[in-house]
């Protein structure tokens, strides 16, 4: 028996986004999907770099070391992202999710990080084979919210782990493959708007091409608020499978993205996209035709009044947004609660620092106004956080009201604050000598046979034998 893959891949930018930051690769041995993040263009770059780093795995038989090869390829892609950020600082904050399968007959290796998903349909039952690295998933795991509530949680897009060039390890597993299995890799543009039950019913019917087209159609019919990308792959018992790889999304070199047929619901939904603006043409006026001065003057009055109305309405709406919107971001490397929205026009900034975080050696957080800072404030900086959280803070956490921002600050300290760097030169002082005439202190009790039990490590301390490295595995104070 020879198990091979038969696969289909589709990617669509959706009905809201102006560009596609997803990249996808589907081949005889490799299935990989990356969902970029970090703003216009930057997300595309990150997902392209990651897919490019994995593509060579499709060339040769992977052998037995499936997760080893996947892990090394992911590390190479992550290093490439870091190099690009170093060469082009304006790309700082970009990153990507990744869900990838390396297929070798009856075994497959799975690499995952972020909120893209992998599913397995076996025997009519759909199983999610990846875990979302998101804030809301941690709330579900802790029993604080249900899976249904996670779909509408205001912070459902907050990713806790992603490939941003920093130190991070993907989740690597080995799974057994069986003839008849159908695998789905998808970006959150599908899983956020289409239920698992609908996904299962769709995967249970038709060929892999028909299922992929139908899933894209369902996402677009649900509003298509994000890029949507899917890979559907069947494990079949044949002498040979497909050999031509499929590359789509941001990783594709083609100008035109995959679009659904116009006679389907997806095609009709895609046709609702706003048309691209066409360049204006100047039509020359005949020399003997007098210009309509009065009409032109009337149009100027209407245009000026219209512009003034738009400016006033925009100013009122903008002021309301600036005064009532709060988010957590880095202000000169200080982790702060910002008021307003990121950006500026003609040098006028639309955001200001509302509160600055002060943290004690014991990890107790206090939020204080930035001007002036109390002398006792040990400012919480980006380098005081775990590397996986720094890119999220620099890019800015999701906005909301002031209480939301306070809660985000507390969760950062609770979950991502590095321990205090220990001072290797500090030693326990000897006991004071007894005064003349006083009895000497009793000698310490002898150690029990077999050696004394070692004292438990102090909470928040570094593992034994690990040297403190401020900004990497611990934080400096004082």
PDB file of C-alpha atoms in Angstrom, residues 177-428:
ATOM      1  CA  UNK A 177      -1.994   8.982   8.469  1.00  0.00           C
ATOM      2  CA  UNK A 178      -4.650   6.612   7.140  1.00  0.00           C
ATOM      3  CA  UNK A 179      -6.231   6.147   3.737  1.00  0.00           C
ATOM      4  CA  UNK A 180      -9.466   8.117   3.620  1.00  0.00           C
ATOM      5  CA  UNK A 181      -8.252  10.905   5.893  1.00  0.00           C
ATOM      6  CA  UNK A 182      -9.082  14.436   4.772  1.00  0.00           C
ATOM      7  CA  UNK A 183      -6.994  17.295   6.191  1.00  0.00           C
ATOM      8  CA  UNK A 184      -7.886  20.993   6.239  1.00  0.00           C
ATOM      9  CA  UNK A 185      -5.490  23.861   6.920  1.00  0.00           C
ATOM     10  CA  UNK A 186      -7.177  27.260   7.131  1.00  0.00           C
ATOM     11  CA  UNK A 187      -6.558  30.841   8.214  1.00  0.00           C
ATOM     12  CA  UNK A 188      -8.794  32.509  10.790  1.00  0.00           C
ATOM     13  CA  UNK A 189     -10.613  34.178   7.913  1.00  0.00           C
ATOM     14  CA  UNK A 190     -12.529  30.882   7.646  1.00  0.00           C
ATOM     15  CA  UNK A 191     -12.685  29.596  11.241  1.00  0.00           C
ATOM     16  CA  UNK A 192     -13.794  32.971  12.670  1.00  0.00           C
ATOM     17  CA  UNK A 193     -16.929  33.194  10.508  1.00  0.00           C
ATOM     18  CA  UNK A 194     -17.836  29.569   9.660  1.00  0.00           C
ATOM     19  CA  UNK A 195     -18.786  27.110  12.408  1.00  0.00           C
ATOM     20  CA  UNK A 196     -17.029  23.769  12.922  1.00  0.00           C
ATOM     21  CA  UNK A 197     -20.301  21.985  12.158  1.00  0.00           C
ATOM     22  CA  UNK A 198     -20.585  23.703   8.773  1.00  0.00           C
ATOM     23  CA  UNK A 199     -16.917  23.010   8.038  1.00  0.00           C
ATOM     24  CA  UNK A 200     -17.466  19.309   8.829  1.00  0.00           C
ATOM     25  CA  UNK A 201     -20.529  19.058   6.584  1.00  0.00           C
ATOM     26  CA  UNK A 202     -18.660  20.771   3.746  1.00  0.00           C
ATOM     27  CA  UNK A 203     -15.566  18.565   4.024  1.00  0.00           C
ATOM     28  CA  UNK A 204     -17.724  15.435   4.064  1.00  0.00           C
ATOM     29  CA  UNK A 205     -18.867  15.990   0.478  1.00  0.00           C
ATOM     30  CA  UNK A 206     -17.255  16.334  -2.930  1.00  0.00           C
ATOM     31  CA  UNK A 207     -13.672  16.346  -4.122  1.00  0.00           C
ATOM     32  CA  UNK A 208     -10.928  18.336  -2.472  1.00  0.00           C
ATOM     33  CA  UNK A 209     -11.295  21.039  -5.164  1.00  0.00           C
ATOM     34  CA  UNK A 210     -15.054  21.258  -4.622  1.00  0.00           C
ATOM     35  CA  UNK A 211     -14.633  21.400  -0.846  1.00  0.00           C
ATOM     36  CA  UNK A 212     -12.006  24.147  -1.076  1.00  0.00           C
ATOM     37  CA  UNK A 213     -14.190  26.254  -3.381  1.00  0.00           C
ATOM     38  CA  UNK A 214     -17.200  25.772  -1.121  1.00  0.00           C
ATOM     39  CA  UNK A 215     -15.289  26.822   2.029  1.00  0.00           C
ATOM     40  CA  UNK A 216     -14.102  30.043   0.372  1.00  0.00           C
ATOM     41  CA  UNK A 217     -17.672  30.677  -0.770  1.00  0.00           C
ATOM     42  CA  UNK A 218     -19.009  30.212   2.775  1.00  0.00           C
ATOM     43  CA  UNK A 219     -16.465  32.655   4.224  1.00  0.00           C
ATOM     44  CA  UNK A 220     -17.348  35.314   1.643  1.00  0.00           C
ATOM     45  CA  UNK A 221     -21.078  34.815   2.181  1.00  0.00           C
ATOM     46  CA  UNK A 222     -20.446  35.399   5.902  1.00  0.00           C
ATOM     47  CA  UNK A 223     -19.033  38.846   5.147  1.00  0.00           C
ATOM     48  CA  UNK A 224     -15.434  38.006   4.261  1.00  0.00           C
ATOM     49  CA  UNK A 225     -13.976  40.398   6.880  1.00  0.00           C
ATOM     50  CA  UNK A 226     -10.471  38.938   6.585  1.00  0.00           C
ATOM     51  CA  UNK A 227      -8.229  37.168   4.102  1.00  0.00           C
ATOM     52  CA  UNK A 228      -9.404  33.564   3.792  1.00  0.00           C
ATOM     53  CA  UNK A 229      -7.115  30.703   2.760  1.00  0.00           C
ATOM     54  CA  UNK A 230      -7.685  26.934   2.779  1.00  0.00           C
ATOM     55  CA  UNK A 231      -5.811  23.745   1.895  1.00  0.00           C
ATOM     56  CA  UNK A 232      -7.842  20.539   1.531  1.00  0.00           C
ATOM     57  CA  UNK A 233      -5.819  17.323   1.169  1.00  0.00           C
ATOM     58  CA  UNK A 234      -6.946  13.694   0.896  1.00  0.00           C
ATOM     59  CA  UNK A 235      -4.790  10.720   1.895  1.00  0.00           C
ATOM     60  CA  UNK A 236      -5.377   8.065  -0.766  1.00  0.00           C
ATOM     61  CA  UNK A 237      -3.976   4.625  -1.601  1.00  0.00           C
ATOM     62  CA  UNK A 238      -2.439   4.975  -5.071  1.00  0.00           C
ATOM     63  CA  UNK A 239       0.900   4.339  -6.725  1.00  0.00           C
ATOM     64  CA  UNK A 240       1.402   8.065  -7.174  1.00  0.00           C
ATOM     65  CA  UNK A 241      -0.343  11.318  -6.272  1.00  0.00           C
ATOM     66  CA  UNK A 242      -0.181  14.893  -7.504  1.00  0.00           C
ATOM     67  CA  UNK A 243       3.225  16.264  -8.405  1.00  0.00           C
ATOM     68  CA  UNK A 244       2.615  19.912  -9.282  1.00  0.00           C
ATOM     69  CA  UNK A 245       2.703  22.198  -6.224  1.00  0.00           C
ATOM     70  CA  UNK A 246       0.150  24.965  -5.687  1.00  0.00           C
ATOM     71  CA  UNK A 247       1.309  28.382  -4.467  1.00  0.00           C
ATOM     72  CA  UNK A 248      -1.327  31.018  -3.696  1.00  0.00           C
ATOM     73  CA  UNK A 249      -2.016  34.171  -1.724  1.00  0.00           C
ATOM     74  CA  UNK A 250       0.826  36.598  -1.036  1.00  0.00           C
ATOM     75  CA  UNK A 251       3.373  33.876  -1.907  1.00  0.00           C
ATOM     76  CA  UNK A 252       2.061  33.646  -5.484  1.00  0.00           C
ATOM     77  CA  UNK A 253       3.882  35.599  -8.174  1.00  0.00           C
ATOM     78  CA  UNK A 254       0.721  35.914 -10.248  1.00  0.00           C
ATOM     79  CA  UNK A 255      -1.020  39.268 -10.383  1.00  0.00           C
ATOM     80  CA  UNK A 256      -4.491  37.769 -10.270  1.00  0.00           C
ATOM     81  CA  UNK A 257      -5.499  35.836  -7.164  1.00  0.00           C
ATOM     82  CA  UNK A 258      -7.670  32.721  -7.257  1.00  0.00           C
ATOM     83  CA  UNK A 259     -11.255  33.844  -7.685  1.00  0.00           C
ATOM     84  CA  UNK A 260     -14.418  31.726  -7.488  1.00  0.00           C
ATOM     85  CA  UNK A 261     -16.591  31.172 -10.562  1.00  0.00           C
ATOM     86  CA  UNK A 262     -18.967  34.095 -11.214  1.00  0.00           C
ATOM     87  CA  UNK A 263     -22.052  31.821 -11.210  1.00  0.00           C
ATOM     88  CA  UNK A 264     -21.548  30.853  -7.544  1.00  0.00           C
ATOM     89  CA  UNK A 265     -22.513  32.695  -4.364  1.00  0.00           C
ATOM     90  CA  UNK A 266     -18.826  33.372  -3.705  1.00  0.00           C
ATOM     91  CA  UNK A 267     -18.427  34.864  -7.148  1.00  0.00           C
ATOM     92  CA  UNK A 268     -21.412  37.116  -6.637  1.00  0.00           C
ATOM     93  CA  UNK A 269     -20.085  38.162  -3.217  1.00  0.00           C
ATOM     94  CA  UNK A 270     -16.673  38.893  -4.668  1.00  0.00           C
ATOM     95  CA  UNK A 271     -18.323  41.027  -7.324  1.00  0.00           C
ATOM     96  CA  UNK A 272     -19.553  43.304  -4.532  1.00  0.00           C
ATOM     97  CA  UNK A 273     -16.018  44.542  -3.841  1.00  0.00           C
ATOM     98  CA  UNK A 274     -15.539  48.253  -4.499  1.00  0.00           C
ATOM     99  CA  UNK A 275     -14.043  48.709  -7.980  1.00  0.00           C
ATOM    100  CA  UNK A 276     -10.504  49.983  -8.212  1.00  0.00           C
ATOM    101  CA  UNK A 277     -10.209  53.657  -9.016  1.00  0.00           C
ATOM    102  CA  UNK A 278      -9.342  54.423 -12.633  1.00  0.00           C
ATOM    103  CA  UNK A 279      -7.071  57.332 -13.569  1.00  0.00           C
ATOM    104  CA  UNK A 280      -8.933  60.489 -14.484  1.00  0.00           C
ATOM    105  CA  UNK A 281      -8.596  61.739 -18.047  1.00  0.00           C
ATOM    106  CA  UNK A 282      -8.607  65.414 -19.093  1.00  0.00           C
ATOM    107  CA  UNK A 283     -11.007  65.987 -21.988  1.00  0.00           C
ATOM    108  CA  UNK A 284      -9.875  69.016 -24.055  1.00  0.00           C
ATOM    109  CA  UNK A 285     -12.493  71.729 -24.580  1.00  0.00           C
ATOM    110  CA  UNK A 286     -13.133  73.229 -28.011  1.00  0.00           C
ATOM    111  CA  UNK A 287     -11.420  76.612 -28.478  1.00  0.00           C
ATOM    112  CA  UNK A 288     -14.579  78.380 -29.720  1.00  0.00           C
ATOM    113  CA  UNK A 289     -16.755  77.185 -26.843  1.00  0.00           C
ATOM    114  CA  UNK A 290     -17.055  79.796 -24.089  1.00  0.00           C
ATOM    115  CA  UNK A 291     -16.530  78.472 -20.566  1.00  0.00           C
ATOM    116  CA  UNK A 292     -19.707  78.233 -18.454  1.00  0.00           C
ATOM    117  CA  UNK A 293     -18.560  80.687 -15.764  1.00  0.00           C
ATOM    118  CA  UNK A 294     -21.765  80.877 -13.719  1.00  0.00           C
ATOM    119  CA  UNK A 295     -22.203  77.117 -13.495  1.00  0.00           C
ATOM    120  CA  UNK A 296     -18.534  76.686 -12.618  1.00  0.00           C
ATOM    121  CA  UNK A 297     -18.886  79.259  -9.809  1.00  0.00           C
ATOM    122  CA  UNK A 298     -21.953  77.469  -8.456  1.00  0.00           C
ATOM    123  CA  UNK A 299     -20.119  74.148  -8.410  1.00  0.00           C
ATOM    124  CA  UNK A 300     -17.225  75.738  -6.541  1.00  0.00           C
ATOM    125  CA  UNK A 301     -19.606  76.957  -3.817  1.00  0.00           C
ATOM    126  CA  UNK A 302     -21.194  73.512  -3.510  1.00  0.00           C
ATOM    127  CA  UNK A 303     -17.788  71.835  -3.393  1.00  0.00           C
ATOM    128  CA  UNK A 304     -16.435  74.184  -0.707  1.00  0.00           C
ATOM    129  CA  UNK A 305     -19.535  73.752   1.465  1.00  0.00           C
ATOM    130  CA  UNK A 306     -19.336  69.978   1.058  1.00  0.00           C
ATOM    131  CA  UNK A 307     -15.674  69.908   2.049  1.00  0.00           C
ATOM    132  CA  UNK A 308     -16.382  72.055   5.124  1.00  0.00           C
ATOM    133  CA  UNK A 309     -19.212  69.746   6.201  1.00  0.00           C
ATOM    134  CA  UNK A 310     -16.981  66.692   5.822  1.00  0.00           C
ATOM    135  CA  UNK A 311     -14.146  68.351   7.748  1.00  0.00           C
ATOM    136  CA  UNK A 312     -16.407  69.373  10.631  1.00  0.00           C
ATOM    137  CA  UNK A 313     -18.010  65.916  10.825  1.00  0.00           C
ATOM    138  CA  UNK A 314     -14.600  64.266  10.685  1.00  0.00           C
ATOM    139  CA  UNK A 315     -13.258  66.544  13.403  1.00  0.00           C
ATOM    140  CA  UNK A 316     -16.189  65.768  15.714  1.00  0.00           C
ATOM    141  CA  UNK A 317     -15.939  62.017  15.111  1.00  0.00           C
ATOM    142  CA  UNK A 318     -12.160  62.085  15.427  1.00  0.00           C
ATOM    143  CA  UNK A 319     -12.256  63.984  18.699  1.00  0.00           C
ATOM    144  CA  UNK A 320     -14.777  61.526  20.129  1.00  0.00           C
ATOM    145  CA  UNK A 321     -12.591  58.580  19.080  1.00  0.00           C
ATOM    146  CA  UNK A 322      -9.404  60.119  20.456  1.00  0.00           C
ATOM    147  CA  UNK A 323     -10.974  60.973  23.817  1.00  0.00           C
ATOM    148  CA  UNK A 324     -12.655  57.592  24.325  1.00  0.00           C
ATOM    149  CA  UNK A 325     -10.205  55.047  22.900  1.00  0.00           C
ATOM    150  CA  UNK A 326      -7.444  53.424  24.942  1.00  0.00           C
ATOM    151  CA  UNK A 327      -4.881  50.763  24.087  1.00  0.00           C
ATOM    152  CA  UNK A 328      -1.604  49.316  25.403  1.00  0.00           C
ATOM    153  CA  UNK A 329       1.582  50.061  23.465  1.00  0.00           C
ATOM    154  CA  UNK A 330       5.245  50.994  23.857  1.00  0.00           C
ATOM    155  CA  UNK A 331       5.994  54.672  24.527  1.00  0.00           C
ATOM    156  CA  UNK A 332       9.777  55.102  24.275  1.00  0.00           C
ATOM    157  CA  UNK A 333      10.066  51.451  25.412  1.00  0.00           C
ATOM    158  CA  UNK A 334       7.765  52.115  28.388  1.00  0.00           C
ATOM    159  CA  UNK A 335       4.757  49.782  28.458  1.00  0.00           C
ATOM    160  CA  UNK A 336       1.953  52.319  28.713  1.00  0.00           C
ATOM    161  CA  UNK A 337      -1.778  52.870  28.385  1.00  0.00           C
ATOM    162  CA  UNK A 338      -2.213  55.171  25.388  1.00  0.00           C
ATOM    163  CA  UNK A 339      -5.223  57.395  24.734  1.00  0.00           C
ATOM    164  CA  UNK A 340      -6.403  58.039  21.185  1.00  0.00           C
ATOM    165  CA  UNK A 341      -5.374  56.250  17.991  1.00  0.00           C
ATOM    166  CA  UNK A 342      -1.922  55.585  16.490  1.00  0.00           C
ATOM    167  CA  UNK A 343      -0.687  57.990  13.839  1.00  0.00           C
ATOM    168  CA  UNK A 344      -0.171  61.665  13.126  1.00  0.00           C
ATOM    169  CA  UNK A 345      -0.928  64.272  10.462  1.00  0.00           C
ATOM    170  CA  UNK A 346       1.406  67.186   9.739  1.00  0.00           C
ATOM    171  CA  UNK A 347       3.266  66.461  12.950  1.00  0.00           C
ATOM    172  CA  UNK A 348       0.113  66.440  15.098  1.00  0.00           C
ATOM    173  CA  UNK A 349      -0.085  63.179  17.060  1.00  0.00           C
ATOM    174  CA  UNK A 350      -3.450  61.506  17.593  1.00  0.00           C
ATOM    175  CA  UNK A 351      -2.376  59.689  20.753  1.00  0.00           C
ATOM    176  CA  UNK A 352      -0.999  60.584  24.169  1.00  0.00           C
ATOM    177  CA  UNK A 353       0.338  58.637  27.114  1.00  0.00           C
ATOM    178  CA  UNK A 354      -2.420  58.246  29.699  1.00  0.00           C
ATOM    179  CA  UNK A 355      -0.785  55.902  32.235  1.00  0.00           C
ATOM    180  CA  UNK A 356       2.656  54.354  32.715  1.00  0.00           C
ATOM    181  CA  UNK A 357       3.222  50.973  34.363  1.00  0.00           C
ATOM    182  CA  UNK A 358       5.351  50.748  37.506  1.00  0.00           C
ATOM    183  CA  UNK A 359       6.266  47.263  38.704  1.00  0.00           C
ATOM    184  CA  UNK A 360       7.862  46.153  41.974  1.00  0.00           C
ATOM    185  CA  UNK A 361      10.443  43.410  42.444  1.00  0.00           C
ATOM    186  CA  UNK A 362       7.561  41.148  43.492  1.00  0.00           C
ATOM    187  CA  UNK A 363       5.700  41.829  40.231  1.00  0.00           C
ATOM    188  CA  UNK A 364       3.030  44.149  41.647  1.00  0.00           C
ATOM    189  CA  UNK A 365       1.730  46.554  38.983  1.00  0.00           C
ATOM    190  CA  UNK A 366       0.759  50.171  39.603  1.00  0.00           C
ATOM    191  CA  UNK A 367      -0.479  52.528  36.872  1.00  0.00           C
ATOM    192  CA  UNK A 368       0.475  56.187  37.342  1.00  0.00           C
ATOM    193  CA  UNK A 369       0.237  59.387  35.249  1.00  0.00           C
ATOM    194  CA  UNK A 370       3.370  59.970  33.154  1.00  0.00           C
ATOM    195  CA  UNK A 371       4.052  63.536  34.276  1.00  0.00           C
ATOM    196  CA  UNK A 372       5.574  63.567  36.726  1.00  0.00           C
ATOM    197  CA  UNK A 373       6.560  59.962  37.489  1.00  0.00           C
ATOM    198  CA  UNK A 374       6.953  59.159  41.206  1.00  0.00           C
ATOM    199  CA  UNK A 375      10.552  58.752  42.329  1.00  0.00           C
ATOM    200  CA  UNK A 376       9.699  55.254  43.584  1.00  0.00           C
ATOM    201  CA  UNK A 377       8.383  54.083  40.193  1.00  0.00           C
ATOM    202  CA  UNK A 378      10.388  51.289  38.574  1.00  0.00           C
ATOM    203  CA  UNK A 379       9.038  51.733  35.032  1.00  0.00           C
ATOM    204  CA  UNK A 380       7.829  48.606  33.221  1.00  0.00           C
ATOM    205  CA  UNK A 381       9.700  48.450  29.886  1.00  0.00           C
ATOM    206  CA  UNK A 382       9.240  46.270  26.829  1.00  0.00           C
ATOM    207  CA  UNK A 383      12.470  44.406  27.663  1.00  0.00           C
ATOM    208  CA  UNK A 384      10.959  43.409  31.025  1.00  0.00           C
ATOM    209  CA  UNK A 385       8.497  41.168  29.144  1.00  0.00           C
ATOM    210  CA  UNK A 386       8.988  37.752  27.585  1.00  0.00           C
ATOM    211  CA  UNK A 387      10.217  37.976  23.951  1.00  0.00           C
ATOM    212  CA  UNK A 388       6.935  36.511  22.649  1.00  0.00           C
ATOM    213  CA  UNK A 389       4.976  39.477  24.064  1.00  0.00           C
ATOM    214  CA  UNK A 390       7.277  42.302  22.931  1.00  0.00           C
ATOM    215  CA  UNK A 391       6.219  42.422  19.285  1.00  0.00           C
ATOM    216  CA  UNK A 392       2.559  42.504  20.317  1.00  0.00           C
ATOM    217  CA  UNK A 393       3.192  45.468  22.623  1.00  0.00           C
ATOM    218  CA  UNK A 394       5.268  47.364  20.055  1.00  0.00           C
ATOM    219  CA  UNK A 395       2.529  46.850  17.459  1.00  0.00           C
ATOM    220  CA  UNK A 396      -0.154  47.880  19.973  1.00  0.00           C
ATOM    221  CA  UNK A 397      -2.698  45.630  21.675  1.00  0.00           C
ATOM    222  CA  UNK A 398      -6.394  45.825  20.649  1.00  0.00           C
ATOM    223  CA  UNK A 399      -8.090  49.047  21.705  1.00  0.00           C
ATOM    224  CA  UNK A 400     -11.119  49.556  23.932  1.00  0.00           C
ATOM    225  CA  UNK A 401     -12.088  51.562  26.988  1.00  0.00           C
ATOM    226  CA  UNK A 402      -9.818  52.439  29.909  1.00  0.00           C
ATOM    227  CA  UNK A 403     -10.808  49.371  31.923  1.00  0.00           C
ATOM    228  CA  UNK A 404      -9.938  47.131  28.960  1.00  0.00           C
ATOM    229  CA  UNK A 405      -6.481  48.692  28.733  1.00  0.00           C
ATOM    230  CA  UNK A 406      -5.909  48.317  32.488  1.00  0.00           C
ATOM    231  CA  UNK A 407      -6.851  44.660  32.216  1.00  0.00           C
ATOM    232  CA  UNK A 408      -4.423  44.145  29.339  1.00  0.00           C
ATOM    233  CA  UNK A 409      -1.600  45.674  31.403  1.00  0.00           C
ATOM    234  CA  UNK A 410      -2.367  43.371  34.328  1.00  0.00           C
ATOM    235  CA  UNK A 411      -2.475  40.291  32.096  1.00  0.00           C
ATOM    236  CA  UNK A 412       0.902  41.205  30.589  1.00  0.00           C
ATOM    237  CA  UNK A 413       2.438  41.411  34.060  1.00  0.00           C
ATOM    238  CA  UNK A 414       0.730  38.211  35.232  1.00  0.00           C
ATOM    239  CA  UNK A 415       1.689  36.143  32.207  1.00  0.00           C
ATOM    240  CA  UNK A 416       4.736  37.666  30.512  1.00  0.00           C
ATOM    241  CA  UNK A 417       6.810  39.541  33.153  1.00  0.00           C
ATOM    242  CA  UNK A 418      10.388  38.229  33.354  1.00  0.00           C
ATOM    243  CA  UNK A 419      11.835  37.353  36.793  1.00  0.00           C
ATOM    244  CA  UNK A 420      14.210  39.779  38.500  1.00  0.00           C
ATOM    245  CA  UNK A 421      17.887  39.255  37.618  1.00  0.00           C
ATOM    246  CA  UNK A 422      19.681  37.861  40.657  1.00  0.00           C
ATOM    247  CA  UNK A 423      22.874  39.643  41.822  1.00  0.00           C
ATOM    248  CA  UNK A 424      25.602  36.942  41.809  1.00  0.00           C
ATOM    249  CA  UNK A 425      27.781  39.049  44.149  1.00  0.00           C
ATOM    250  CA  UNK A 426      25.160  39.133  46.899  1.00  0.00           C
ATOM    251  CA  UNK A 427      25.933  36.671  49.703  1.00  0.00           C
ATOM    252  CA  UNK A 428      24.250  35.951  53.023  1.00  0.00           C
TER     253      UNK A 428
END
